[in-house]
mmCIF file of C-alpha atoms and ligand atoms in Angstrom:
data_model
loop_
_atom_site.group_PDB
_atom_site.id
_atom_site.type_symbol
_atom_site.label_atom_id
_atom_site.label_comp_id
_atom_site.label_asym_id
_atom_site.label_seq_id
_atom_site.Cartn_x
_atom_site.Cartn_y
_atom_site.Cartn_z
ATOM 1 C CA UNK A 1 70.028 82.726 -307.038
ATOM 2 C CA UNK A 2 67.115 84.136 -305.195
ATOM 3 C CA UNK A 3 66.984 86.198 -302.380
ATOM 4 C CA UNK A 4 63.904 85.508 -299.612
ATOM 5 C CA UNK A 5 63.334 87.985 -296.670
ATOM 6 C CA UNK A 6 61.525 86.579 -293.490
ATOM 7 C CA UNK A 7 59.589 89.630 -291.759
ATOM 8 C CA UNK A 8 59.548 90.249 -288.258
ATOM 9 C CA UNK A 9 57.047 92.432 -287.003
ATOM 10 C CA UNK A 10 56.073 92.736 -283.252
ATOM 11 C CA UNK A 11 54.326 95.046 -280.587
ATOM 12 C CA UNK A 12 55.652 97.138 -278.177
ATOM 13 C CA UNK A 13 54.138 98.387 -274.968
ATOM 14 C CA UNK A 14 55.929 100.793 -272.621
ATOM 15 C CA UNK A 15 54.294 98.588 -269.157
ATOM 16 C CA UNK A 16 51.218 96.324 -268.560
ATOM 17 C CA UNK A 17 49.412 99.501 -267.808
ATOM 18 C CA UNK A 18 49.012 99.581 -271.290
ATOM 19 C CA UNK A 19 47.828 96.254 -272.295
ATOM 20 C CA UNK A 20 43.729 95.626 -272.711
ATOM 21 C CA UNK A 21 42.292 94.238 -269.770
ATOM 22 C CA UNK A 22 42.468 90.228 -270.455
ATOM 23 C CA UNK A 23 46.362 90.545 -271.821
ATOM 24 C CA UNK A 24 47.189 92.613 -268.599
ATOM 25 C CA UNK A 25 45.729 89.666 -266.220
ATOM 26 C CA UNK A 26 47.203 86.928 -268.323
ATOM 27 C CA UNK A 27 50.538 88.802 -267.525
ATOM 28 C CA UNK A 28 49.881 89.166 -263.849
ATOM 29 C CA UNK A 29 49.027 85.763 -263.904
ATOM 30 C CA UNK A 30 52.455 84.831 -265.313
ATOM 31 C CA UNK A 31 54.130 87.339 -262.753
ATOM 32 C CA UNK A 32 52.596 85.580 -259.903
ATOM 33 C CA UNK A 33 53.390 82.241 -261.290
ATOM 34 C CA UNK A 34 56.836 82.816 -261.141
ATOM 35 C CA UNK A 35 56.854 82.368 -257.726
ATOM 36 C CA UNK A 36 55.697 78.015 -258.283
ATOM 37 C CA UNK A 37 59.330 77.629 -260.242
ATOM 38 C CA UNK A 38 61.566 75.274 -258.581
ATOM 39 C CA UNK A 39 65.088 76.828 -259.722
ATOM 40 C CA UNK A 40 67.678 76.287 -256.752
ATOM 41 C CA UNK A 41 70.289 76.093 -259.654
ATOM 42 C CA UNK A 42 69.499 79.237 -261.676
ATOM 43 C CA UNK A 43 67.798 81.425 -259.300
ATOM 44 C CA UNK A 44 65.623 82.553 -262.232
ATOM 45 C CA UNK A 45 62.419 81.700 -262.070
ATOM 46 C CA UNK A 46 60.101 82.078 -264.928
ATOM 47 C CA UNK A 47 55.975 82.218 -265.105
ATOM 48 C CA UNK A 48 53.749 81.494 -267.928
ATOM 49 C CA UNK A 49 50.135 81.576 -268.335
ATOM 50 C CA UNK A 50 47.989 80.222 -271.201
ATOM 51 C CA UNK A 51 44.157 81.074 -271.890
ATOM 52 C CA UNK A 52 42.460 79.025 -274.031
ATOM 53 C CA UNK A 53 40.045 79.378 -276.484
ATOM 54 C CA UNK A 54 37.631 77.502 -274.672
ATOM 55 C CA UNK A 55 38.776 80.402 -272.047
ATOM 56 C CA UNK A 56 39.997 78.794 -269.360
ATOM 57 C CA UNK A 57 43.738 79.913 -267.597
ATOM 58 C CA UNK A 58 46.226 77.344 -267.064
ATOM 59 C CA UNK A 59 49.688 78.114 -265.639
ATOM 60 C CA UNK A 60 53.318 76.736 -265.418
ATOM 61 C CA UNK A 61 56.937 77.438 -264.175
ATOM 62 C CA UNK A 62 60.078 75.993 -264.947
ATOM 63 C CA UNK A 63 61.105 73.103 -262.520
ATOM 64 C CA UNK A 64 64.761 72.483 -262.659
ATOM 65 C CA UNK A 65 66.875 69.428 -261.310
ATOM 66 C CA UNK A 66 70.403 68.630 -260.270
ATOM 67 C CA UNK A 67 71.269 66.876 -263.382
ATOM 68 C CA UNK A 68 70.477 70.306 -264.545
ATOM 69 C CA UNK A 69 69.600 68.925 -268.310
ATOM 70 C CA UNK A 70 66.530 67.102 -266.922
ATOM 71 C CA UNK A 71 65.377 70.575 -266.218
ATOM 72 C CA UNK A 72 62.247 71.732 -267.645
ATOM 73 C CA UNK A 73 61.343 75.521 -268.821
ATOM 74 C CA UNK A 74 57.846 77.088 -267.953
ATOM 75 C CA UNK A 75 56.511 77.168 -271.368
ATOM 76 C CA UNK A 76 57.160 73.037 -272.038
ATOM 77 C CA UNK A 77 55.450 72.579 -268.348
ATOM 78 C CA UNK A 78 52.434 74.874 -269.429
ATOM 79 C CA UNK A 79 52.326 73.391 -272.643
ATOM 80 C CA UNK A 80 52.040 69.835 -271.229
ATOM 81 C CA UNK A 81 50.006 70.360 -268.451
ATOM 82 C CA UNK A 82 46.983 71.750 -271.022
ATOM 83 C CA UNK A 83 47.836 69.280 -274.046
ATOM 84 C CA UNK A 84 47.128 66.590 -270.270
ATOM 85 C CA UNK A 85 44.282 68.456 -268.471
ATOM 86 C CA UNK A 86 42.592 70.058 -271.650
ATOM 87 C CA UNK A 87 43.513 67.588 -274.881
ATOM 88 C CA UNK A 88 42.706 68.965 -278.329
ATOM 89 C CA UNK A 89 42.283 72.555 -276.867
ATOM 90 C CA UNK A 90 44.019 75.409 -278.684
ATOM 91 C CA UNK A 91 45.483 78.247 -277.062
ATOM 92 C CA UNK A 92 44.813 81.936 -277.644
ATOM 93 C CA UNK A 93 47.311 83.603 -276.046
ATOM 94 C CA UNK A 94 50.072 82.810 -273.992
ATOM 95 C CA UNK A 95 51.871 84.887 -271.683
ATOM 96 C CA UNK A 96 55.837 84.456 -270.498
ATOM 97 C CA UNK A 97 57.544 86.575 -267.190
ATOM 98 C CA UNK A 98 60.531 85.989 -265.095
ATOM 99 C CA UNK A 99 61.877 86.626 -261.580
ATOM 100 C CA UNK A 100 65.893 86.800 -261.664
ATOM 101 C CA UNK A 101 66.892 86.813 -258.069
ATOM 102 C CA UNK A 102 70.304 86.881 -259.186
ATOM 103 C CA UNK A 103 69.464 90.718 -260.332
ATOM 104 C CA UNK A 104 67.239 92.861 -263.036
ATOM 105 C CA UNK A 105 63.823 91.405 -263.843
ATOM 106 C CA UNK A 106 62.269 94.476 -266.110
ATOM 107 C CA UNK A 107 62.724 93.507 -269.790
ATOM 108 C CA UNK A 108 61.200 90.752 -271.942
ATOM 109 C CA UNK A 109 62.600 87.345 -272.307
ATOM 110 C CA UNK A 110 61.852 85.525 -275.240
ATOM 111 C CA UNK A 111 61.215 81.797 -275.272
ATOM 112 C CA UNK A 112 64.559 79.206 -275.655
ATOM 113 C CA UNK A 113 64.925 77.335 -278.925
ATOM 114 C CA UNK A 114 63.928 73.886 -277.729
ATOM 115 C CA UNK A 115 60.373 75.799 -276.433
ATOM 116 C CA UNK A 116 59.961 78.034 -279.367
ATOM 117 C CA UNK A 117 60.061 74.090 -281.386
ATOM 118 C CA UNK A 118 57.494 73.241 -279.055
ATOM 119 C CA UNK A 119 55.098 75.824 -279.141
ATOM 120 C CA UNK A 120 55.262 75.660 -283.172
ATOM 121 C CA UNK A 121 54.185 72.010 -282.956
ATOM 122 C CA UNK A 122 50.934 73.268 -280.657
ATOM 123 C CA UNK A 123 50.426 75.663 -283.047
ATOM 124 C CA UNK A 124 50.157 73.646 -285.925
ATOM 125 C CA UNK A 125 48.900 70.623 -284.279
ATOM 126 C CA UNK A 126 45.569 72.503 -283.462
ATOM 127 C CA UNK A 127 45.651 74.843 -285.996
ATOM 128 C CA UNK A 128 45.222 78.027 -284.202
ATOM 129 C CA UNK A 129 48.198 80.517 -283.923
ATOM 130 C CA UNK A 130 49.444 81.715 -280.125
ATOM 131 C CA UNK A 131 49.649 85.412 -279.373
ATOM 132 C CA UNK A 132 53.110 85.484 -277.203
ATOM 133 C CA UNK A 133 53.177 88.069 -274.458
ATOM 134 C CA UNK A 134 56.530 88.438 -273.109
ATOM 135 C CA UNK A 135 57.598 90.772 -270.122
ATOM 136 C CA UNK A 136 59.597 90.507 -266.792
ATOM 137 C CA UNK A 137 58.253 91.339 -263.464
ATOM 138 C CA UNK A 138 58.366 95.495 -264.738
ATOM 139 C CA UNK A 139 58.583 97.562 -267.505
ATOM 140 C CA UNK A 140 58.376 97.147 -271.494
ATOM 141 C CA UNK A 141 56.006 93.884 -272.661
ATOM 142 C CA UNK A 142 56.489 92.909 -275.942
ATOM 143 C CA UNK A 143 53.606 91.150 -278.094
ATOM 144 C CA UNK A 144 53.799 88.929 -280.936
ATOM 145 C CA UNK A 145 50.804 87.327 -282.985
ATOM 146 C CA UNK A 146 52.099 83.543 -283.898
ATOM 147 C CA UNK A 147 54.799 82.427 -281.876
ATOM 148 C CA UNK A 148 55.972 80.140 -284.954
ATOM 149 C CA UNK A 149 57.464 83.738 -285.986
ATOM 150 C CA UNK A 150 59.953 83.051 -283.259
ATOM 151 C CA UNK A 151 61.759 80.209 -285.548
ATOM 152 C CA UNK A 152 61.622 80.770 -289.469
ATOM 153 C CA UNK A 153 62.577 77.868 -291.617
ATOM 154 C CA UNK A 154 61.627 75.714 -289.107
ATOM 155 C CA UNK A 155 61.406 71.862 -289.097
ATOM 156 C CA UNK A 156 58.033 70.370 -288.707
ATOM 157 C CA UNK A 157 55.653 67.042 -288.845
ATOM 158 C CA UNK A 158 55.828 67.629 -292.839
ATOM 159 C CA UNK A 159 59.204 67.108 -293.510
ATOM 160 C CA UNK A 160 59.173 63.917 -291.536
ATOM 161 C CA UNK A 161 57.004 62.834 -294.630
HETATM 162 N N1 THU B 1 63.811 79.168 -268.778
HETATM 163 C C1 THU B 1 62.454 79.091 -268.970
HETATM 164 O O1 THU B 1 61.730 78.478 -268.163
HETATM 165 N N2 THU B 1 61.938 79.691 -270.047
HETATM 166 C C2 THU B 1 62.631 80.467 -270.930
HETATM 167 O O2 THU B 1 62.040 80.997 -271.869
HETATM 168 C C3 THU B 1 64.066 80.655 -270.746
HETATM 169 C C4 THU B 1 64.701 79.853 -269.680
HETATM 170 C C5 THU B 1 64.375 78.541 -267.579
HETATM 171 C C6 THU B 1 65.257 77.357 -267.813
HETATM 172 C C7 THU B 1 66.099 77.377 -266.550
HETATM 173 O O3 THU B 1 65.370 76.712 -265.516
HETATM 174 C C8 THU B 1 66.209 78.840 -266.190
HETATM 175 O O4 THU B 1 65.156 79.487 -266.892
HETATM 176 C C9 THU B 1 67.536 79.470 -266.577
HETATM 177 O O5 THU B 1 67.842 79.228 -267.903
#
């Protein structure tokens, strides 16, 4: 028997006052996106906002439904709308906030399982790893620099061989 250790290593800042300039506006961006979700059912609303490497911004926010499965989170809308508007384009960094009118809104959120699957496909579809900002609307942001760290052991295209 062998033992294997999977290594999780990511930044932490104590605001977006401390982020370089383009990560702090990527985060504002995702901030202010909040605001397009469409979440009657969970009054949380989450932002996110991609840039490129071909550095354009594209944003998205989770738009929910009454047969609440059909809902869709802001990181599979974002992640759709550039694979649509800007095919074959990888993405540099990607940035994740939420807006929890049901109360606090000032620590990270990390993205779901069914997203962190998704963004792991991108990822290795166009060969370029995704920085993953994560905040809320306030306070600590936490950075990571491939966001298939989120999901070790993962399954992928390969094992479908
Ligand atoms: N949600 C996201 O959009 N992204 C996440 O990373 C976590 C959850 C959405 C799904 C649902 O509309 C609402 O937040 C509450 O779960």
């Amino acid at each position: 028997m062998k033992q294997k250790e999977v290594q999780f290593v990511y930044e932490v800042y104590n605001s977006i006052k401390s982020l370089t300039k383009s990560d702090a506006a990527l985060l504002e961006n995702a901030r202010k996106t909040t605001a397009t979700a469409y979440a009657p059912y969970s009054n949380f609303q989450v932002g996110a906002a991609a840039l490129l490497v071909n550095g354009e911004i594209v944003h998205g926010s989770n738009q929910e439904n009454a047969s609440y499965p059909v809902g869709l989170c802001a990181e599979r809308v974002l992640i759709s709308a550039i694979s649509a508007i800007y095919p074959n384009t990888a993405i540099h960094t990607l940035a994740i906030s939420y807006h929890n009118l049901n109360g606090d809104s000032s620590h990270p959120i990390s993205p779901c399982g069914i997203c962190r699957q998704s963004l792991l496909e991108y990822e290795a579809r166009l060969k370029h790893p995704i920085r993953v900002i994560m905040s809320g609307m306030e306070g600590k942001v936490f950075v990571i620099s491939n966001a298939s760290m989120l999901l070790p052991l993962s399954f992928t295209s390969e094992d479908l061989k």
